[in-house]
Amino acid sequence: MNGKIIAEQNLEKGSIIGTFKVPYTAGKLVGRCYDGDKEVASQTLTTAGKPVAIRL
């Protein structure tokens, strides 16, 4: 989260889903998948920008 490691998880063989509870923080969240020492996938989520208004 914003360049800091906040959690790590080892998955059981054959599992493809890891679940984390992460507090909301504006910026960038990167999830990375490794097979041993090799990164095999990654996904990045970025906030859109400053909130301007809420319309109900």
PDB file of C-alpha atoms in Angstrom:
ATOM      1  CA  MET A   1       0.000   0.000   0.000  1.00  0.00           C
ATOM      2  CA  ASN A   2       1.645   3.187  -1.220  1.00  0.00           C
ATOM      3  CA  GLY A   3       5.010   1.399  -1.427  1.00  0.00           C
ATOM      4  CA  LYS A   4       4.783  -0.402   1.937  1.00  0.00           C
ATOM      5  CA  ILE A   5       4.236  -4.130   2.475  1.00  0.00           C
ATOM      6  CA  ILE A   6       1.159  -4.555   4.666  1.00  0.00           C
ATOM      7  CA  ALA A   7       0.559  -8.315   4.488  1.00  0.00           C
ATOM      8  CA  GLU A   8       1.843 -11.587   3.057  1.00  0.00           C
ATOM      9  CA  GLN A   9       0.125 -14.914   2.742  1.00  0.00           C
ATOM     10  CA  ASN A  10       1.176 -18.404   1.629  1.00  0.00           C
ATOM     11  CA  LEU A  11      -1.542 -20.310  -0.205  1.00  0.00           C
ATOM     12  CA  GLU A  12      -2.078 -24.043  -0.065  1.00  0.00           C
ATOM     13  CA  LYS A  13      -1.118 -25.932  -3.197  1.00  0.00           C
ATOM     14  CA  GLY A  14      -3.921 -25.679  -5.757  1.00  0.00           C
ATOM     15  CA  SER A  15      -5.497 -22.591  -4.148  1.00  0.00           C
ATOM     16  CA  ILE A  16      -5.715 -19.391  -6.206  1.00  0.00           C
ATOM     17  CA  ILE A  17      -7.461 -17.020  -3.774  1.00  0.00           C
ATOM     18  CA  GLY A  18      -5.931 -14.992  -0.962  1.00  0.00           C
ATOM     19  CA  THR A  19      -8.066 -12.713   1.214  1.00  0.00           C
ATOM     20  CA  PHE A  20      -6.865  -9.631   3.091  1.00  0.00           C
ATOM     21  CA  LYS A  21      -8.609  -6.946   5.170  1.00  0.00           C
ATOM     22  CA  VAL A  22      -7.050  -3.620   4.212  1.00  0.00           C
ATOM     23  CA  PRO A  23      -8.000  -0.214   5.652  1.00  0.00           C
ATOM     24  CA  TYR A  24      -9.024   2.404   3.083  1.00  0.00           C
ATOM     25  CA  THR A  25      -6.158   4.704   2.222  1.00  0.00           C
ATOM     26  CA  ALA A  26      -5.956   6.922  -0.844  1.00  0.00           C
ATOM     27  CA  GLY A  27      -3.152   6.053  -3.242  1.00  0.00           C
ATOM     28  CA  LYS A  28      -1.995   2.813  -4.833  1.00  0.00           C
ATOM     29  CA  LEU A  29      -2.499  -0.800  -3.737  1.00  0.00           C
ATOM     30  CA  VAL A  30      -0.455  -3.482  -5.513  1.00  0.00           C
ATOM     31  CA  GLY A  31      -1.063  -7.223  -5.169  1.00  0.00           C
ATOM     32  CA  ARG A  32       1.730  -9.515  -6.348  1.00  0.00           C
ATOM     33  CA  CYS A  33       1.743 -13.292  -6.876  1.00  0.00           C
ATOM     34  CA  TYR A  34       4.911 -15.344  -6.633  1.00  0.00           C
ATOM     35  CA  ASP A  35       5.825 -18.902  -7.543  1.00  0.00           C
ATOM     36  CA  GLY A  36       8.867 -19.386  -5.369  1.00  0.00           C
ATOM     37  CA  ASP A  37      11.029 -16.306  -5.951  1.00  0.00           C
ATOM     38  CA  LYS A  38       9.538 -15.533  -9.381  1.00  0.00           C
ATOM     39  CA  GLU A  39       6.739 -12.931  -9.699  1.00  0.00           C
ATOM     40  CA  VAL A  40       4.064 -14.489 -11.931  1.00  0.00           C
ATOM     41  CA  ALA A  41       1.236 -11.916 -11.711  1.00  0.00           C
ATOM     42  CA  SER A  42       0.325  -8.533 -10.268  1.00  0.00           C
ATOM     43  CA  GLN A  43      -2.686  -6.219 -10.033  1.00  0.00           C
ATOM     44  CA  THR A  44      -2.722  -2.500  -9.162  1.00  0.00           C
ATOM     45  CA  LEU A  45      -5.643  -0.460  -7.841  1.00  0.00           C
ATOM     46  CA  THR A  46      -5.344   3.343  -7.707  1.00  0.00           C
ATOM     47  CA  THR A  47      -7.764   5.873  -6.223  1.00  0.00           C
ATOM     48  CA  ALA A  48      -9.355   8.146  -8.816  1.00  0.00           C
ATOM     49  CA  GLY A  49      -8.459  11.396  -7.074  1.00  0.00           C
ATOM     50  CA  LYS A  50      -9.767  13.771  -4.429  1.00  0.00           C
ATOM     51  CA  PRO A  51     -13.455  13.381  -3.596  1.00  0.00           C
ATOM     52  CA  VAL A  52     -15.467  16.380  -4.735  1.00  0.00           C
ATOM     53  CA  ALA A  53     -19.082  15.729  -3.710  1.00  0.00           C
ATOM     54  CA  ILE A  54     -21.623  13.066  -2.833  1.00  0.00           C
ATOM     55  CA  ARG A  55     -24.970  13.172  -4.586  1.00  0.00           C
ATOM     56  CA  LEU A  56     -27.865  11.186  -3.196  1.00  0.00           C
TER      57      LEU A  56
END
